[in-house]
Amino acid sequence: ATFASESNYVDMRARGEDAVAANHPDATIIRFGPLYGGKYRYRGLGRFIYPVPFSRTSVQPTWVTDAARIVVRSCHASRAIRRKLDLGGPQTLSHMEWATTMSNLFQRRIVFPFNTSVSRLFCKFAPWLMPNPWFDDNYLLTFELDQVNRRAAMYDRLASWELLAYKPHTMQEASDIERGVKTLAPLHELDEEYKKLEHEDKRAFTEEEEAAKRAGIFRAKAEPGFGRTDGLEALAQEIYPGQQFRSGPLPGATYPSTVKNPGPVSIH
């Protein structure tokens, strides 16, 4: 999601992520690849026909069951705090390959490449021809660029499935599970293994802290406000550009008496 996107959907999603990060610094922000699954998502004609604009765009589709399970794990995982998770599936396919595979393995539908110019024209008129169309200009623009996981080295606090020790399923594996050919391990059993990893993380951190103290090294306390204690030091921790989306005064901050509407911008 980016503020620079021509798609209103992607632009608003980026603003939503920024607003969450500004108001809840410890939040986990998750981005999935295109979701799929048996009888998932598609309505109306979308159950029978799937035109494919930008057929060569790369995607990493995510099975809806994997998406649901990783959200549950993120809710109680210490590793997920203040993290952005790019959770595209394990396969990188072209848009056309994904749509064809989805049709073959899950619900059969007519799949065909859709000329870009014609699709742009169709998407402009679709909202006028049918109520709540799933194929509109916002949907079209989301496939203009590759939908793949970003590299963690390029972004701050970005991670993927490995951080939460979860192995996503390929489309063939997901299909086998939904058809009953294979079984899916219960999540609570997998969570027991994950809890052991977090316990080891905490033990290793404690040992590192104790070793540092014995060497006369102590963890410093971050002071973004450069030592100020009049309440403005809390404002120094604001996240730009998320500060413009703060919905209320910063919790715990003591604002000067001259500030009538506390916050980086006026709050009404």
PDB file of N, CA, C and O in Angstrom, residues 1-5 9-21 27-35 40 59-64 66-68 70-71 74 80 83-90 142 145-152 154-162 164 168 241:
ATOM      1  N   ALA A   1       0.842  -1.189   0.000  1.00  0.00           N
ATOM      2  CA  ALA A   1       0.000   0.000   0.000  1.00  0.00           C
ATOM      3  C   ALA A   1       0.883   1.247   0.000  1.00  0.00           C
ATOM      4  O   ALA A   1       1.879   1.304   0.705  1.00  0.00           O
ATOM      5  N   THR A   2       0.507   2.229  -0.782  1.00  0.00           N
ATOM      6  CA  THR A   2       1.310   3.444  -0.871  1.00  0.00           C
ATOM      7  C   THR A   2       0.422   4.650  -1.103  1.00  0.00           C
ATOM      8  O   THR A   2      -0.625   4.556  -1.749  1.00  0.00           O
ATOM      9  N   PHE A   3       0.843   5.804  -0.559  1.00  0.00           N
ATOM     10  CA  PHE A   3       0.097   7.039  -0.740  1.00  0.00           C
ATOM     11  C   PHE A   3       0.104   7.482  -2.201  1.00  0.00           C
ATOM     12  O   PHE A   3      -0.737   8.256  -2.620  1.00  0.00           O
ATOM     13  N   ALA A   4       1.077   6.999  -2.978  1.00  0.00           N
ATOM     14  CA  ALA A   4       1.233   7.457  -4.355  1.00  0.00           C
ATOM     15  C   ALA A   4       0.398   6.642  -5.343  1.00  0.00           C
ATOM     16  O   ALA A   4       0.430   6.910  -6.529  1.00  0.00           O
ATOM     17  N   SER A   5      -0.346   5.648  -4.861  1.00  0.00           N
ATOM     18  CA  SER A   5      -1.083   4.781  -5.767  1.00  0.00           C
ATOM     19  C   SER A   5      -2.245   5.518  -6.432  1.00  0.00           C
ATOM     20  O   SER A   5      -2.893   6.376  -5.832  1.00  0.00           O
ATOM     21  N   TYR A   9      -8.462   2.466  -3.379  1.00  0.00           N
ATOM     22  CA  TYR A   9      -8.424   1.388  -2.392  1.00  0.00           C
ATOM     23  C   TYR A   9      -7.042   1.267  -1.764  1.00  0.00           C
ATOM     24  O   TYR A   9      -6.899   1.220  -0.538  1.00  0.00           O
ATOM     25  N   VAL A  10      -6.003   1.229  -2.590  1.00  0.00           N
ATOM     26  CA  VAL A  10      -4.636   1.082  -2.079  1.00  0.00           C
ATOM     27  C   VAL A  10      -4.212   2.323  -1.311  1.00  0.00           C
ATOM     28  O   VAL A  10      -3.567   2.235  -0.255  1.00  0.00           O
ATOM     29  N   ASP A  11      -4.581   3.496  -1.806  1.00  0.00           N
ATOM     30  CA  ASP A  11      -4.231   4.744  -1.131  1.00  0.00           C
ATOM     31  C   ASP A  11      -4.851   4.800   0.259  1.00  0.00           C
ATOM     32  O   ASP A  11      -4.187   5.133   1.246  1.00  0.00           O
ATOM     33  N   MET A  12      -6.136   4.461   0.365  1.00  0.00           N
ATOM     34  CA  MET A  12      -6.813   4.496   1.657  1.00  0.00           C
ATOM     35  C   MET A  12      -6.288   3.416   2.593  1.00  0.00           C
ATOM     36  O   MET A  12      -6.243   3.603   3.811  1.00  0.00           O
ATOM     37  N   ARG A  13      -5.884   2.283   2.035  1.00  0.00           N
ATOM     38  CA  ARG A  13      -5.300   1.238   2.876  1.00  0.00           C
ATOM     39  C   ARG A  13      -3.986   1.721   3.476  1.00  0.00           C
ATOM     40  O   ARG A  13      -3.677   1.457   4.649  1.00  0.00           O
ATOM     41  N   ALA A  14      -3.185   2.438   2.682  1.00  0.00           N
ATOM     42  CA  ALA A  14      -1.929   2.984   3.195  1.00  0.00           C
ATOM     43  C   ALA A  14      -2.189   3.987   4.311  1.00  0.00           C
ATOM     44  O   ALA A  14      -1.488   4.006   5.325  1.00  0.00           O
ATOM     45  N   ARG A  15      -3.204   4.822   4.118  1.00  0.00           N
ATOM     46  CA  ARG A  15      -3.540   5.794   5.164  1.00  0.00           C
ATOM     47  C   ARG A  15      -4.044   5.098   6.423  1.00  0.00           C
ATOM     48  O   ARG A  15      -3.760   5.526   7.549  1.00  0.00           O
ATOM     49  N   GLY A  16      -4.794   4.017   6.233  1.00  0.00           N
ATOM     50  CA  GLY A  16      -5.266   3.260   7.395  1.00  0.00           C
ATOM     51  C   GLY A  16      -4.124   2.640   8.176  1.00  0.00           C
ATOM     52  O   GLY A  16      -4.098   2.690   9.407  1.00  0.00           O
ATOM     53  N   GLU A  17      -3.148   2.062   7.455  1.00  0.00           N
ATOM     54  CA  GLU A  17      -1.989   1.486   8.124  1.00  0.00           C
ATOM     55  C   GLU A  17      -1.221   2.549   8.899  1.00  0.00           C
ATOM     56  O   GLU A  17      -0.765   2.320  10.023  1.00  0.00           O
ATOM     57  N   ASP A  18      -1.100   3.731   8.302  1.00  0.00           N
ATOM     58  CA  ASP A  18      -0.360   4.797   8.960  1.00  0.00           C
ATOM     59  C   ASP A  18      -1.100   5.297  10.190  1.00  0.00           C
ATOM     60  O   ASP A  18      -0.492   5.631  11.212  1.00  0.00           O
ATOM     61  N   ALA A  19      -2.417   5.361  10.101  1.00  0.00           N
ATOM     62  CA  ALA A  19      -3.217   5.807  11.244  1.00  0.00           C
ATOM     63  C   ALA A  19      -3.111   4.820  12.400  1.00  0.00           C
ATOM     64  O   ALA A  19      -2.985   5.214  13.567  1.00  0.00           O
ATOM     65  N   VAL A  20      -3.122   3.543  12.092  1.00  0.00           N
ATOM     66  CA  VAL A  20      -2.978   2.520  13.130  1.00  0.00           C
ATOM     67  C   VAL A  20      -1.605   2.629  13.794  1.00  0.00           C
ATOM     68  O   VAL A  20      -1.475   2.587  15.020  1.00  0.00           O
ATOM     69  N   ALA A  21      -0.557   2.780  12.979  1.00  0.00           N
ATOM     70  CA  ALA A  21       0.794   2.887  13.529  1.00  0.00           C
ATOM     71  C   ALA A  21       0.951   4.123  14.405  1.00  0.00           C
ATOM     72  O   ALA A  21       1.684   4.110  15.397  1.00  0.00           O
ATOM     73  N   ALA A  27       1.168  -1.964  17.440  1.00  0.00           N
ATOM     74  CA  ALA A  27       0.311  -2.778  16.579  1.00  0.00           C
ATOM     75  C   ALA A  27       1.123  -3.582  15.566  1.00  0.00           C
ATOM     76  O   ALA A  27       2.251  -3.226  15.210  1.00  0.00           O
ATOM     77  N   THR A  28       0.527  -4.675  15.119  1.00  0.00           N
ATOM     78  CA  THR A  28       1.086  -5.490  14.041  1.00  0.00           C
ATOM     79  C   THR A  28       0.285  -5.214  12.771  1.00  0.00           C
ATOM     80  O   THR A  28      -0.938  -5.316  12.773  1.00  0.00           O
ATOM     81  N   ILE A  29       0.967  -4.848  11.706  1.00  0.00           N
ATOM     82  CA  ILE A  29       0.305  -4.562  10.429  1.00  0.00           C
ATOM     83  C   ILE A  29       0.624  -5.691   9.458  1.00  0.00           C
ATOM     84  O   ILE A  29       1.795  -5.983   9.202  1.00  0.00           O
ATOM     85  N   ILE A  30      -0.420  -6.331   8.939  1.00  0.00           N
ATOM     86  CA  ILE A  30      -0.246  -7.510   8.096  1.00  0.00           C
ATOM     87  C   ILE A  30      -0.727  -7.219   6.682  1.00  0.00           C
ATOM     88  O   ILE A  30      -1.797  -6.652   6.486  1.00  0.00           O
ATOM     89  N   ARG A  31       0.075  -7.618   5.712  1.00  0.00           N
ATOM     90  CA  ARG A  31      -0.314  -7.521   4.298  1.00  0.00           C
ATOM     91  C   ARG A  31      -0.262  -8.920   3.695  1.00  0.00           C
ATOM     92  O   ARG A  31       0.771  -9.577   3.741  1.00  0.00           O
ATOM     93  N   PHE A  32      -1.375  -9.354   3.144  1.00  0.00           N
ATOM     94  CA  PHE A  32      -1.431 -10.652   2.488  1.00  0.00           C
ATOM     95  C   PHE A  32      -1.293 -10.494   0.979  1.00  0.00           C
ATOM     96  O   PHE A  32      -1.527  -9.420   0.431  1.00  0.00           O
ATOM     97  N   GLY A  33      -0.961 -11.598   0.306  1.00  0.00           N
ATOM     98  CA  GLY A  33      -1.054 -11.627  -1.142  1.00  0.00           C
ATOM     99  C   GLY A  33      -2.514 -11.807  -1.518  1.00  0.00           C
ATOM    100  O   GLY A  33      -3.387 -11.863  -0.648  1.00  0.00           O
ATOM    101  N   PRO A  34      -2.824 -11.897  -2.805  1.00  0.00           N
ATOM    102  CA  PRO A  34      -4.215 -12.140  -3.215  1.00  0.00           C
ATOM    103  C   PRO A  34      -4.736 -13.409  -2.533  1.00  0.00           C
ATOM    104  O   PRO A  34      -4.111 -14.466  -2.591  1.00  0.00           O
ATOM    105  N   LEU A  35      -5.867 -13.301  -1.866  1.00  0.00           N
ATOM    106  CA  LEU A  35      -6.399 -14.432  -1.102  1.00  0.00           C
ATOM    107  C   LEU A  35      -7.221 -15.361  -1.987  1.00  0.00           C
ATOM    108  O   LEU A  35      -7.871 -14.918  -2.938  1.00  0.00           O
ATOM    109  N   TYR A  40     -14.371 -18.763  -1.759  1.00  0.00           N
ATOM    110  CA  TYR A  40     -13.988 -17.527  -1.075  1.00  0.00           C
ATOM    111  C   TYR A  40     -14.196 -16.298  -1.945  1.00  0.00           C
ATOM    112  O   TYR A  40     -13.842 -16.295  -3.121  1.00  0.00           O
ATOM    113  N   VAL A  59       2.388 -12.440  -8.603  1.00  0.00           N
ATOM    114  CA  VAL A  59       1.626 -12.433  -7.354  1.00  0.00           C
ATOM    115  C   VAL A  59       2.092 -13.593  -6.480  1.00  0.00           C
ATOM    116  O   VAL A  59       2.628 -14.589  -6.974  1.00  0.00           O
ATOM    117  N   GLN A  60       1.887 -13.447  -5.182  1.00  0.00           N
ATOM    118  CA  GLN A  60       2.131 -14.524  -4.227  1.00  0.00           C
ATOM    119  C   GLN A  60       0.824 -14.782  -3.483  1.00  0.00           C
ATOM    120  O   GLN A  60       0.572 -14.206  -2.427  1.00  0.00           O
ATOM    121  N   PRO A  61      -0.036 -15.636  -4.025  1.00  0.00           N
ATOM    122  CA  PRO A  61      -1.361 -15.859  -3.436  1.00  0.00           C
ATOM    123  C   PRO A  61      -1.291 -16.528  -2.068  1.00  0.00           C
ATOM    124  O   PRO A  61      -0.443 -17.390  -1.818  1.00  0.00           O
ATOM    125  N   THR A  62      -2.191 -16.128  -1.172  1.00  0.00           N
ATOM    126  CA  THR A  62      -2.229 -16.635   0.197  1.00  0.00           C
ATOM    127  C   THR A  62      -3.543 -17.372   0.438  1.00  0.00           C
ATOM    128  O   THR A  62      -4.618 -16.838   0.162  1.00  0.00           O
ATOM    129  N   TRP A  63      -3.455 -18.584   0.950  1.00  0.00           N
ATOM    130  CA  TRP A  63      -4.642 -19.369   1.282  1.00  0.00           C
ATOM    131  C   TRP A  63      -5.345 -18.732   2.475  1.00  0.00           C
ATOM    132  O   TRP A  63      -4.701 -18.337   3.448  1.00  0.00           O
ATOM    133  N   VAL A  64      -6.672 -18.620   2.423  1.00  0.00           N
ATOM    134  CA  VAL A  64      -7.398 -17.915   3.473  1.00  0.00           C
ATOM    135  C   VAL A  64      -7.231 -18.574   4.837  1.00  0.00           C
ATOM    136  O   VAL A  64      -7.238 -17.897   5.869  1.00  0.00           O
ATOM    137  N   ASP A  66      -4.503 -20.096   5.948  1.00  0.00           N
ATOM    138  CA  ASP A  66      -3.207 -19.631   6.457  1.00  0.00           C
ATOM    139  C   ASP A  66      -3.328 -18.199   6.976  1.00  0.00           C
ATOM    140  O   ASP A  66      -2.745 -17.852   8.013  1.00  0.00           O
ATOM    141  N   ALA A  67      -4.080 -17.365   6.256  1.00  0.00           N
ATOM    142  CA  ALA A  67      -4.261 -15.974   6.675  1.00  0.00           C
ATOM    143  C   ALA A  67      -4.949 -15.904   8.035  1.00  0.00           C
ATOM    144  O   ALA A  67      -4.524 -15.158   8.923  1.00  0.00           O
ATOM    145  N   ALA A  68      -6.000 -16.696   8.217  1.00  0.00           N
ATOM    146  CA  ALA A  68      -6.726 -16.682   9.491  1.00  0.00           C
ATOM    147  C   ALA A  68      -5.843 -17.184  10.632  1.00  0.00           C
ATOM    148  O   ALA A  68      -5.827 -16.615  11.735  1.00  0.00           O
ATOM    149  N   ILE A  70      -2.516 -17.176  10.894  1.00  0.00           N
ATOM    150  CA  ILE A  70      -1.406 -16.291  11.255  1.00  0.00           C
ATOM    151  C   ILE A  70      -1.916 -15.057  12.004  1.00  0.00           C
ATOM    152  O   ILE A  70      -1.206 -14.501  12.855  1.00  0.00           O
ATOM    153  N   VAL A  71      -3.138 -14.633  11.727  1.00  0.00           N
ATOM    154  CA  VAL A  71      -3.727 -13.520  12.489  1.00  0.00           C
ATOM    155  C   VAL A  71      -3.920 -13.938  13.938  1.00  0.00           C
ATOM    156  O   VAL A  71      -3.614 -13.183  14.873  1.00  0.00           O
ATOM    157  N   SER A  74      -0.540 -14.012  15.606  1.00  0.00           N
ATOM    158  CA  SER A  74      -0.004 -12.662  15.801  1.00  0.00           C
ATOM    159  C   SER A  74      -0.612 -11.982  17.016  1.00  0.00           C
ATOM    160  O   SER A  74       0.023 -11.124  17.636  1.00  0.00           O
ATOM    161  N   ALA A  80       5.585 -10.434  17.157  1.00  0.00           N
ATOM    162  CA  ALA A  80       4.816  -9.654  16.178  1.00  0.00           C
ATOM    163  C   ALA A  80       4.637  -8.195  16.584  1.00  0.00           C
ATOM    164  O   ALA A  80       4.179  -7.381  15.781  1.00  0.00           O
ATOM    165  N   ARG A  83       5.588  -4.854  14.398  1.00  0.00           N
ATOM    166  CA  ARG A  83       6.100  -5.431  13.156  1.00  0.00           C
ATOM    167  C   ARG A  83       5.143  -5.192  11.991  1.00  0.00           C
ATOM    168  O   ARG A  83       3.931  -5.075  12.176  1.00  0.00           O
ATOM    169  N   LYS A  84       5.718  -5.125  10.800  1.00  0.00           N
ATOM    170  CA  LYS A  84       4.944  -5.157   9.574  1.00  0.00           C
ATOM    171  C   LYS A  84       5.241  -6.493   8.904  1.00  0.00           C
ATOM    172  O   LYS A  84       6.405  -6.824   8.670  1.00  0.00           O
ATOM    173  N   LEU A  85       4.198  -7.249   8.621  1.00  0.00           N
ATOM    174  CA  LEU A  85       4.375  -8.589   8.086  1.00  0.00           C
ATOM    175  C   LEU A  85       3.864  -8.652   6.644  1.00  0.00           C
ATOM    176  O   LEU A  85       2.685  -8.403   6.392  1.00  0.00           O
ATOM    177  N   ASP A  86       4.742  -8.960   5.732  1.00  0.00           N
ATOM    178  CA  ASP A  86       4.351  -9.229   4.346  1.00  0.00           C
ATOM    179  C   ASP A  86       4.161 -10.740   4.217  1.00  0.00           C
ATOM    180  O   ASP A  86       5.129 -11.499   4.285  1.00  0.00           O
ATOM    181  N   LEU A  87       2.907 -11.155   4.033  1.00  0.00           N
ATOM    182  CA  LEU A  87       2.595 -12.576   4.089  1.00  0.00           C
ATOM    183  C   LEU A  87       1.995 -13.075   2.780  1.00  0.00           C
ATOM    184  O   LEU A  87       0.876 -13.585   2.739  1.00  0.00           O
ATOM    185  N   GLY A  88       2.740 -12.892   1.707  1.00  0.00           N
ATOM    186  CA  GLY A  88       2.367 -13.533   0.456  1.00  0.00           C
ATOM    187  C   GLY A  88       2.653 -15.016   0.561  1.00  0.00           C
ATOM    188  O   GLY A  88       3.472 -15.449   1.372  1.00  0.00           O
ATOM    189  N   GLY A  89       1.974 -15.836  -0.232  1.00  0.00           N
ATOM    190  CA  GLY A  89       2.148 -17.272  -0.164  1.00  0.00           C
ATOM    191  C   GLY A  89       3.511 -17.738  -0.627  1.00  0.00           C
ATOM    192  O   GLY A  89       4.344 -16.946  -1.081  1.00  0.00           O
ATOM    193  N   PRO A  90       3.780 -19.045  -0.545  1.00  0.00           N
ATOM    194  CA  PRO A  90       5.109 -19.581  -0.878  1.00  0.00           C
ATOM    195  C   PRO A  90       5.393 -19.645  -2.373  1.00  0.00           C
ATOM    196  O   PRO A  90       6.535 -19.877  -2.771  1.00  0.00           O
ATOM    197  N   THR A 142      -4.819  -2.532  -8.743  1.00  0.00           N
ATOM    198  CA  THR A 142      -4.040  -3.299  -7.771  1.00  0.00           C
ATOM    199  C   THR A 142      -3.128  -4.315  -8.450  1.00  0.00           C
ATOM    200  O   THR A 142      -2.123  -4.742  -7.875  1.00  0.00           O
ATOM    201  N   LEU A 145       0.981  -3.430 -10.591  1.00  0.00           N
ATOM    202  CA  LEU A 145       2.325  -3.700 -10.085  1.00  0.00           C
ATOM    203  C   LEU A 145       2.358  -5.076  -9.442  1.00  0.00           C
ATOM    204  O   LEU A 145       1.324  -5.599  -9.008  1.00  0.00           O
ATOM    205  N   ASP A 146       3.547  -5.665  -9.345  1.00  0.00           N
ATOM    206  CA  ASP A 146       3.687  -6.990  -8.743  1.00  0.00           C
ATOM    207  C   ASP A 146       3.204  -6.983  -7.295  1.00  0.00           C
ATOM    208  O   ASP A 146       3.482  -6.036  -6.536  1.00  0.00           O
ATOM    209  N   GLN A 147       2.516  -8.048  -6.910  1.00  0.00           N
ATOM    210  CA  GLN A 147       2.057  -8.208  -5.527  1.00  0.00           C
ATOM    211  C   GLN A 147       2.873  -9.315  -4.874  1.00  0.00           C
ATOM    212  O   GLN A 147       2.413 -10.454  -4.734  1.00  0.00           O
ATOM    213  N   VAL A 148       4.082  -8.966  -4.496  1.00  0.00           N
ATOM    214  CA  VAL A 148       5.009  -9.920  -3.890  1.00  0.00           C
ATOM    215  C   VAL A 148       5.564  -9.312  -2.611  1.00  0.00           C
ATOM    216  O   VAL A 148       5.507  -8.091  -2.393  1.00  0.00           O
ATOM    217  N   ASN A 149       6.116 -10.175  -1.771  1.00  0.00           N
ATOM    218  CA  ASN A 149       6.689  -9.723  -0.506  1.00  0.00           C
ATOM    219  C   ASN A 149       7.879  -8.800  -0.742  1.00  0.00           C
ATOM    220  O   ASN A 149       8.711  -9.055  -1.621  1.00  0.00           O
ATOM    221  N   ARG A 150       7.946  -7.739   0.048  1.00  0.00           N
ATOM    222  CA  ARG A 150       9.100  -6.844  -0.019  1.00  0.00           C
ATOM    223  C   ARG A 150      10.286  -7.474   0.713  1.00  0.00           C
ATOM    224  O   ARG A 150      10.113  -8.365   1.539  1.00  0.00           O
ATOM    225  N   ARG A 151      11.483  -6.990   0.430  1.00  0.00           N
ATOM    226  CA  ARG A 151      12.665  -7.509   1.102  1.00  0.00           C
ATOM    227  C   ARG A 151      12.833  -6.815   2.447  1.00  0.00           C
ATOM    228  O   ARG A 151      12.847  -5.585   2.534  1.00  0.00           O
ATOM    229  N   ALA A 152      12.985  -7.618   3.484  1.00  0.00           N
ATOM    230  CA  ALA A 152      13.066  -7.076   4.845  1.00  0.00           C
ATOM    231  C   ALA A 152      14.245  -6.132   5.020  1.00  0.00           C
ATOM    232  O   ALA A 152      14.192  -5.204   5.832  1.00  0.00           O
ATOM    233  N   MET A 154      15.175  -3.854   3.179  1.00  0.00           N
ATOM    234  CA  MET A 154      14.893  -2.536   2.618  1.00  0.00           C
ATOM    235  C   MET A 154      13.930  -1.715   3.481  1.00  0.00           C
ATOM    236  O   MET A 154      13.761  -0.526   3.233  1.00  0.00           O
ATOM    237  N   TYR A 155      13.298  -2.350   4.489  1.00  0.00           N
ATOM    238  CA  TYR A 155      12.290  -1.649   5.274  1.00  0.00           C
ATOM    239  C   TYR A 155      12.488  -1.938   6.757  1.00  0.00           C
ATOM    240  O   TYR A 155      12.926  -3.032   7.152  1.00  0.00           O
ATOM    241  N   ASP A 156      12.131  -0.968   7.579  1.00  0.00           N
ATOM    242  CA  ASP A 156      12.305  -1.092   9.020  1.00  0.00           C
ATOM    243  C   ASP A 156      11.244  -2.016   9.608  1.00  0.00           C
ATOM    244  O   ASP A 156      10.056  -1.872   9.326  1.00  0.00           O
ATOM    245  N   ARG A 157      11.669  -2.982  10.412  1.00  0.00           N
ATOM    246  CA  ARG A 157      10.808  -3.890  11.167  1.00  0.00           C
ATOM    247  C   ARG A 157       9.840  -4.658  10.262  1.00  0.00           C
ATOM    248  O   ARG A 157       8.692  -4.911  10.628  1.00  0.00           O
ATOM    249  N   LEU A 158      10.310  -5.008   9.082  1.00  0.00           N
ATOM    250  CA  LEU A 158       9.508  -5.806   8.154  1.00  0.00           C
ATOM    251  C   LEU A 158       9.931  -7.262   8.255  1.00  0.00           C
ATOM    252  O   LEU A 158      11.114  -7.572   8.339  1.00  0.00           O
ATOM    253  N   ALA A 159       8.962  -8.161   8.261  1.00  0.00           N
ATOM    254  CA  ALA A 159       9.261  -9.590   8.368  1.00  0.00           C
ATOM    255  C   ALA A 159       8.216 -10.379   7.581  1.00  0.00           C
ATOM    256  O   ALA A 159       7.313  -9.803   6.969  1.00  0.00           O
ATOM    257  N   SER A 160       8.357 -11.714   7.631  1.00  0.00           N
ATOM    258  CA  SER A 160       7.409 -12.560   6.921  1.00  0.00           C
ATOM    259  C   SER A 160       7.079 -13.777   7.783  1.00  0.00           C
ATOM    260  O   SER A 160       7.221 -13.749   9.003  1.00  0.00           O
ATOM    261  N   TRP A 161       6.672 -14.874   7.140  1.00  0.00           N
ATOM    262  CA  TRP A 161       6.207 -16.060   7.866  1.00  0.00           C
ATOM    263  C   TRP A 161       7.262 -16.602   8.831  1.00  0.00           C
ATOM    264  O   TRP A 161       6.918 -17.113   9.904  1.00  0.00           O
ATOM    265  N   GLU A 162       8.534 -16.506   8.449  1.00  0.00           N
ATOM    266  CA  GLU A 162       9.588 -17.110   9.262  1.00  0.00           C
ATOM    267  C   GLU A 162       9.628 -16.541  10.675  1.00  0.00           C
ATOM    268  O   GLU A 162       9.954 -17.251  11.629  1.00  0.00           O
ATOM    269  N   LEU A 164       7.251 -15.776  12.634  1.00  0.00           N
ATOM    270  CA  LEU A 164       6.272 -16.439  13.497  1.00  0.00           C
ATOM    271  C   LEU A 164       6.302 -17.956  13.342  1.00  0.00           C
ATOM    272  O   LEU A 164       5.384 -18.649  13.794  1.00  0.00           O
ATOM    273  N   PRO A 168       3.460 -21.555   5.314  1.00  0.00           N
ATOM    274  CA  PRO A 168       2.230 -21.458   4.522  1.00  0.00           C
ATOM    275  C   PRO A 168       2.140 -22.603   3.511  1.00  0.00           C
ATOM    276  O   PRO A 168       3.150 -23.242   3.178  1.00  0.00           O
ATOM    277  N   PRO A 241       4.284  10.235   8.298  1.00  0.00           N
ATOM    278  CA  PRO A 241       3.212  11.220   8.344  1.00  0.00           C
ATOM    279  C   PRO A 241       2.011  10.787   9.157  1.00  0.00           C
ATOM    280  O   PRO A 241       0.942  11.374   9.062  1.00  0.00           O
TER     281      PRO A 241
END
